[in-house]
Tab-separated table of C-alpha atoms in Angstrom:
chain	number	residue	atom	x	y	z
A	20	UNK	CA	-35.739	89.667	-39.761
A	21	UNK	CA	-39.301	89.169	-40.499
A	22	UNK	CA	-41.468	87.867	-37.869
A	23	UNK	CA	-44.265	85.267	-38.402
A	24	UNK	CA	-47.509	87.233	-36.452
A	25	UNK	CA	-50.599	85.176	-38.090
A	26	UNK	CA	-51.211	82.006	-40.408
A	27	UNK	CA	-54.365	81.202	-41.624
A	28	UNK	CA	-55.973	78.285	-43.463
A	29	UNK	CA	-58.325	78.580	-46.581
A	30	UNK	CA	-60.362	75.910	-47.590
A	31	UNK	CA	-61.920	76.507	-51.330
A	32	UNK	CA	-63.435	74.988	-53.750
A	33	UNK	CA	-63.659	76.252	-57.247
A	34	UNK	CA	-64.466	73.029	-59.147
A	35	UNK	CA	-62.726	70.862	-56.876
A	36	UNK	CA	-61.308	71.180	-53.075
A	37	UNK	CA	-57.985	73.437	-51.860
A	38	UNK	CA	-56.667	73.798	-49.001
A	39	UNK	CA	-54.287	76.859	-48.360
A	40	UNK	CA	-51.853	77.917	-45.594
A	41	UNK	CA	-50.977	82.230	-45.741
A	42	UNK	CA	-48.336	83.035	-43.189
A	43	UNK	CA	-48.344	86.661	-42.503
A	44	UNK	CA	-45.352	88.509	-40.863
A	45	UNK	CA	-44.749	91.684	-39.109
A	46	UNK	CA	-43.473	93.768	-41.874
A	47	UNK	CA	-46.629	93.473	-43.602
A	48	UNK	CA	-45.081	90.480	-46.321
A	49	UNK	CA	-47.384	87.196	-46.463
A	50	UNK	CA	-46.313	83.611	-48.178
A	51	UNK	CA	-48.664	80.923	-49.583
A	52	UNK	CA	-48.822	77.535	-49.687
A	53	UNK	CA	-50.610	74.635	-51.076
A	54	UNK	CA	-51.559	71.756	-48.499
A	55	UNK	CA	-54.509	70.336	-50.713
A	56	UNK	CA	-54.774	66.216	-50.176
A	57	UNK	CA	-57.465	64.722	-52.233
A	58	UNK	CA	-59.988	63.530	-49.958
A	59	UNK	CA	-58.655	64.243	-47.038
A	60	UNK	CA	-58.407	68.010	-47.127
A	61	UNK	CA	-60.179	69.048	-43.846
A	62	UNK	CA	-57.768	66.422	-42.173
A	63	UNK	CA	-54.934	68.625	-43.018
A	64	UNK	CA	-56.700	71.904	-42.189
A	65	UNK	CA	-57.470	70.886	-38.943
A	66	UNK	CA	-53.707	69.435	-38.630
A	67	UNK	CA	-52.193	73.030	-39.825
A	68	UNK	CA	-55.168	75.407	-37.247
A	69	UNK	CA	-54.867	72.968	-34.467
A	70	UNK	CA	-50.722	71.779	-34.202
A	71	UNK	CA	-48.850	73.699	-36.685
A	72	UNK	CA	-50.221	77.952	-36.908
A	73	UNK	CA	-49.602	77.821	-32.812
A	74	UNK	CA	-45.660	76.974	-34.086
A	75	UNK	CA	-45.035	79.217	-36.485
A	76	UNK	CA	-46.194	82.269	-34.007
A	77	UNK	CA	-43.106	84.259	-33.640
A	78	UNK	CA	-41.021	82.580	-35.590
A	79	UNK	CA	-37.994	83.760	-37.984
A	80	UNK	CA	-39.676	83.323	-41.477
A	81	UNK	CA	-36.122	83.463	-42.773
A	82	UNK	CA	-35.352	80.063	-41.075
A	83	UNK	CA	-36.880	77.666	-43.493
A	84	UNK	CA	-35.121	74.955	-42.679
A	85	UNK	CA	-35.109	75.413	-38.878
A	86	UNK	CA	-38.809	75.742	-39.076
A	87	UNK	CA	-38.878	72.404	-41.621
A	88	UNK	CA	-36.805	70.483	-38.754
A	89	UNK	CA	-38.973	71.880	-35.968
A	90	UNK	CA	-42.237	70.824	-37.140
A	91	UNK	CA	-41.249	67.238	-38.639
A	92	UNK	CA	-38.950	66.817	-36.008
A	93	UNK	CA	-41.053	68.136	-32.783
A	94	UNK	CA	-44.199	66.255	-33.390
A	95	UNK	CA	-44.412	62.539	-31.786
A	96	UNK	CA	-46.128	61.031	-34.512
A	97	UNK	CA	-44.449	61.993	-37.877
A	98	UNK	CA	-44.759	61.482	-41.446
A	99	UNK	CA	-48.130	60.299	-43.616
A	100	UNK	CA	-49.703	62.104	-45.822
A	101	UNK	CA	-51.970	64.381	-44.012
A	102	UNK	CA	-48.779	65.541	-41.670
A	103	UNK	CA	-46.528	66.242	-44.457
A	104	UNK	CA	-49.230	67.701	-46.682
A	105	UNK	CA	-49.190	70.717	-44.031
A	106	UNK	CA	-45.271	70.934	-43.602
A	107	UNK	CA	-44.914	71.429	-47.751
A	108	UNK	CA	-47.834	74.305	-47.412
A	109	UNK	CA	-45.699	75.861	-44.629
A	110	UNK	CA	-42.400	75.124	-46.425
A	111	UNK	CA	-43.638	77.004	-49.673
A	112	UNK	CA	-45.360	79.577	-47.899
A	113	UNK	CA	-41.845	80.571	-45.945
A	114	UNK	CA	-40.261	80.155	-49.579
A	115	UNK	CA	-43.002	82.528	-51.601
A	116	UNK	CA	-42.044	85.061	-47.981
A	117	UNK	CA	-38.131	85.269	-48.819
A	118	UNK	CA	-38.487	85.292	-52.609
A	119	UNK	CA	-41.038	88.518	-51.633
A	120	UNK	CA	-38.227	89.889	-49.722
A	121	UNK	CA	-35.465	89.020	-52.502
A	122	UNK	CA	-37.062	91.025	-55.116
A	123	UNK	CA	-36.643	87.270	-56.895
A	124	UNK	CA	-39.369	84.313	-58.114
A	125	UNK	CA	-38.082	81.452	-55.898
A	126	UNK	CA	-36.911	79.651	-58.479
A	127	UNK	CA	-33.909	82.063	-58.795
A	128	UNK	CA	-32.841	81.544	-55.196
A	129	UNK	CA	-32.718	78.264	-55.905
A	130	UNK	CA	-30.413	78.575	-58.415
A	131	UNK	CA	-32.443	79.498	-61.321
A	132	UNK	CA	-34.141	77.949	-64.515
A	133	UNK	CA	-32.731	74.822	-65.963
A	134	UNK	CA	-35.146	74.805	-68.754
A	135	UNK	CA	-37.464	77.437	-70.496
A	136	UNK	CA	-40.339	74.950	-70.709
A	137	UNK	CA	-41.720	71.795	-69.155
A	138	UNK	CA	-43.486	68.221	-70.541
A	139	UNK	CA	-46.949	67.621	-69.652
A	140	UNK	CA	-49.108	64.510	-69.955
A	141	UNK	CA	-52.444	63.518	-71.295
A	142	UNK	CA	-54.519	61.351	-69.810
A	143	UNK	CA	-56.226	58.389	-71.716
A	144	UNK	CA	-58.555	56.075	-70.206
A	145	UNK	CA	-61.029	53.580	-71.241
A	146	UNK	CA	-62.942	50.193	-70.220
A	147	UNK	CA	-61.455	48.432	-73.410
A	148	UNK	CA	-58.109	48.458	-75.141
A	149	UNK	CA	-59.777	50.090	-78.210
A	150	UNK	CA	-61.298	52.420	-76.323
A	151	UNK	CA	-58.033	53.871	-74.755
A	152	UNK	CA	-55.871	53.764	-77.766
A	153	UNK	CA	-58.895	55.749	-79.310
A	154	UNK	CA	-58.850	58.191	-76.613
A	155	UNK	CA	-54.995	58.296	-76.453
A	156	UNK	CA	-54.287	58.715	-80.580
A	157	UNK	CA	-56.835	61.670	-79.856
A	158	UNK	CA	-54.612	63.331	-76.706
A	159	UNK	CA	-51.629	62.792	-79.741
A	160	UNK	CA	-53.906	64.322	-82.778
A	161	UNK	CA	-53.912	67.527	-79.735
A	162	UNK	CA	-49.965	67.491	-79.638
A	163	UNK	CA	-49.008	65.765	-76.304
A	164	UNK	CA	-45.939	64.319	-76.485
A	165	UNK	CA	-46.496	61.993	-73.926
A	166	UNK	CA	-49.564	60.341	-72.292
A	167	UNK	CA	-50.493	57.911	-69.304
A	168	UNK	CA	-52.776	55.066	-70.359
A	169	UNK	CA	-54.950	53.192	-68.132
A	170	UNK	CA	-57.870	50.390	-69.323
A	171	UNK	CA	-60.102	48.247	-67.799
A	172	UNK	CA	-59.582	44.477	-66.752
A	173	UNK	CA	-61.421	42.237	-68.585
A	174	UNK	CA	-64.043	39.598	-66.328
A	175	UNK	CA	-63.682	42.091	-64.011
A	176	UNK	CA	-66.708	44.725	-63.423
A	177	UNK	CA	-64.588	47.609	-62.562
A	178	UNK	CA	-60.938	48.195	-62.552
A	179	UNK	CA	-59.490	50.992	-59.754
A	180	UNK	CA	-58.007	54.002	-61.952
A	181	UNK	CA	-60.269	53.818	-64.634
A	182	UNK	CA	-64.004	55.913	-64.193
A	183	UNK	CA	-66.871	55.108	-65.958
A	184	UNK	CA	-67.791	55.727	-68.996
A	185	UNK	CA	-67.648	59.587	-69.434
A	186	UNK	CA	-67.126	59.974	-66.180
A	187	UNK	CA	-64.270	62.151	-64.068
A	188	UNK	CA	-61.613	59.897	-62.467
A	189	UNK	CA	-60.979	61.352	-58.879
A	190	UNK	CA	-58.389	59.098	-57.225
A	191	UNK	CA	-59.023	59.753	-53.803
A	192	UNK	CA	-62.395	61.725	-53.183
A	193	UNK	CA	-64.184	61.715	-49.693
A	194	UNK	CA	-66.433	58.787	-50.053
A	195	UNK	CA	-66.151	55.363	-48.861
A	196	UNK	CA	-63.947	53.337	-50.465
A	197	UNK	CA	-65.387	51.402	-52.794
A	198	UNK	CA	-65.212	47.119	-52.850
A	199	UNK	CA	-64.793	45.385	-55.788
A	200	UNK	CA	-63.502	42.073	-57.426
A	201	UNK	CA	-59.810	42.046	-57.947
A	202	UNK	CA	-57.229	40.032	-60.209
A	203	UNK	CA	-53.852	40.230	-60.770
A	204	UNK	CA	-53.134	37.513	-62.732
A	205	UNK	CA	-56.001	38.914	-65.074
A	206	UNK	CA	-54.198	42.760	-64.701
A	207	UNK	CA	-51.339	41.520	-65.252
A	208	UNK	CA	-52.058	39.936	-68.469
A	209	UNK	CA	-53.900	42.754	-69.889
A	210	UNK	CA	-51.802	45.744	-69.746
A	211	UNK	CA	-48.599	44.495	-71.226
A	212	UNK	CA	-51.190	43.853	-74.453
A	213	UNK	CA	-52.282	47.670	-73.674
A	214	UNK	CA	-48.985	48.449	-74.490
A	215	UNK	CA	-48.168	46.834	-77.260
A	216	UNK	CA	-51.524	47.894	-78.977
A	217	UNK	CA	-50.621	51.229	-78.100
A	218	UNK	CA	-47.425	51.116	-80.521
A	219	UNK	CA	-48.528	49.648	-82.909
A	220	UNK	CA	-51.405	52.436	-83.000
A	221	UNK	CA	-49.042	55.371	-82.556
A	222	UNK	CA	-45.893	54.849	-83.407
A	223	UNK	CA	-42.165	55.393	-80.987
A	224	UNK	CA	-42.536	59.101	-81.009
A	225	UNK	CA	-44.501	59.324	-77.986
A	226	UNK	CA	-43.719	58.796	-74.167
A	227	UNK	CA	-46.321	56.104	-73.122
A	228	UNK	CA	-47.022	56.286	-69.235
A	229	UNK	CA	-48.863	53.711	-66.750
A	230	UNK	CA	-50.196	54.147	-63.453
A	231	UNK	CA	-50.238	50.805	-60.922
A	232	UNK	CA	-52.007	52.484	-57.915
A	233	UNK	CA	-49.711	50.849	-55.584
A	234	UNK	CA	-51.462	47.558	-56.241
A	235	UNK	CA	-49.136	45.128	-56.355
A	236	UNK	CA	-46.145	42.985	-54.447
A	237	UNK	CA	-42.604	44.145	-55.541
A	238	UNK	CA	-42.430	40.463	-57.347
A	239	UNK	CA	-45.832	41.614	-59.237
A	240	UNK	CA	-44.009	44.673	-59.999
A	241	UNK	CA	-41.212	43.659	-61.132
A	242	UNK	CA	-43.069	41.025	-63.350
A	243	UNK	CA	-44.745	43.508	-64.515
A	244	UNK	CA	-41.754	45.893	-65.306
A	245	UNK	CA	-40.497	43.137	-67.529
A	246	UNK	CA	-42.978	42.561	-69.357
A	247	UNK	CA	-43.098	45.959	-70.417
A	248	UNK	CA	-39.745	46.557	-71.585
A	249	UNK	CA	-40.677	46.199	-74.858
A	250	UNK	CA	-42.754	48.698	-74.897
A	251	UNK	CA	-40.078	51.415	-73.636
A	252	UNK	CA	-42.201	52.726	-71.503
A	253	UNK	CA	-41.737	56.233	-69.497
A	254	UNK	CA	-42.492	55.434	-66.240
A	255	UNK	CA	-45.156	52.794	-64.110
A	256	UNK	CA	-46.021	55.136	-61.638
A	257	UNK	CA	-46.949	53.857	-57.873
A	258	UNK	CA	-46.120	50.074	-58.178
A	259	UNK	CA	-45.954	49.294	-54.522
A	260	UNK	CA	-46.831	51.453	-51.419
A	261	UNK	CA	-44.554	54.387	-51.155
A	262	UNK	CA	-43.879	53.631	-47.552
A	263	UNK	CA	-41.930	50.442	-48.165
A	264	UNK	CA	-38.714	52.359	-49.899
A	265	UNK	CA	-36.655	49.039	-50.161
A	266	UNK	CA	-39.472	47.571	-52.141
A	267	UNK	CA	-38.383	49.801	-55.206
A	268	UNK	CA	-34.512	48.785	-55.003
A	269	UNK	CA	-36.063	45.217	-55.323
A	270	UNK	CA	-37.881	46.033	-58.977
A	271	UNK	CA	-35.230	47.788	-59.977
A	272	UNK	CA	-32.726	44.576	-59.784
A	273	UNK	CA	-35.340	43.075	-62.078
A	274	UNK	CA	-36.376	45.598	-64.704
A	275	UNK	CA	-35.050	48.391	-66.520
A	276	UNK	CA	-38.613	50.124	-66.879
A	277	UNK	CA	-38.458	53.616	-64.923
A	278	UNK	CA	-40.312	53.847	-61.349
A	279	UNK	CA	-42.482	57.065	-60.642
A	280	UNK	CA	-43.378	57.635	-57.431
């Protein structure tokens, strides 16, 4: 059985932060795994070189689940991102080790492929209505088959989820969070009318995706889920905070519109 001797933690960034975990064991074989969290990526690589590489020493890097119980398990203070972020890296790693082993890509031990390709989305934002059904009848000029629309709120100077004009959108970079005037009645208005631009525009061939940023009460949501119905859409990613799992049982009583989360 392999041994786990060293684990180290890489911290990169080619255009944009990563942090790694690579497990190395005694027979030589090493795993990696992604712990990157937007934002707070030296948070998790000082969680994974100062509580979780001491654990691993020693360890059977067959035992991926014992290891996965261990470390969520032995810790006093569990969950949250930054915690978790660091158990996936050291989950994948041990999984990239026994595929290594297997003579197998991972996704054969787990039963293989299901499909021979995957969906992707395009992204299309802008401060206006018009602007983002310009950008997103672009994205569908391109191909995409499906694509996550976002605009600004009107009366409002700035709307979270949308960047400036020609700007980058980086949901959770490493500055201070930034305070701004807020309204949901006025959000809530505006992106229903988003939507229904948006078809007109371009049609029922296309998956149309929205992203809530956790910004709203599970009534809000579910308001808002209704509204959209119309509109068929894909998903509304986010609507509430992830940690409140009954809040998504509640929206779903009151809207057939898919949840991502």
């Amino acid at each position: 059985m392999p041994r786990i001797v060293n684990a180290r933690v890489i911290v990169t960034c080619p255009g944009r932060n990563f942090v790694t975990l690579k497990i190395e064991c005694d027979d030589g074989t090493t795993g990696l795994g992604d712990a990157t969290l937007n934002g707070r990526e030296l948070s998790v690589a000082s969680y994974l070189s100062d509580h979780v590489v001491p654990c691993l020493i020693g360890r059977d890097a067959h035992r991926i689940e014992d290891v996965w119980q261990f470390l969520y398990k032995g810790a006093y203070w569990r969950r949250g991102p930054v915690t978790m972020a660091a158990i996936a890296a050291v989950d994948t790693a041990l999984w990239d080790i026994k595929g290594k082993l297997a003579g197998m890509p991972v996704y054969q031990l787990l039963g293989g492929a299901a499909r021979d390709a995957c969906m992707v989305y395009a992204h299309a934002n802008g401060t206006t209505i018009d602007d983002t059904i310009a950008v997103a009848k672009a994205e569908q000029a391109k191909g995409y088959k499906a694509i996550r629309l976002q605009c600004g709120v009107p009366g409002l100077a700035s709307t979270y989820g949308v960047a400036k004009h020609g700007a980058r959108y980086e949901p959770a970079d490493a500055d201070l969070p930034s305070e701004s005037v807020w309204s949901t009645e006025k959000y809530l208005r505006v992106v229903p009318e988003l939507f229904k631009a948006a078809r007109e525009a371009m049609g029922w061939d296309v998956h149309l995706l929205h992203d809530i940023h956790h910004r709203l009460t599970p009534i809000e949501a579910a308001r808002l889920g209704k509204a959209l119905e119309p509109y068929n859409l894909f998903w509304m990613e986010d609507p509430t905070p992830a940690e409140n799992q009954e809040a998504f049982k509640l929206i779903r009583h009151h809207t057939t519109t898919p949840i991502a989360v």
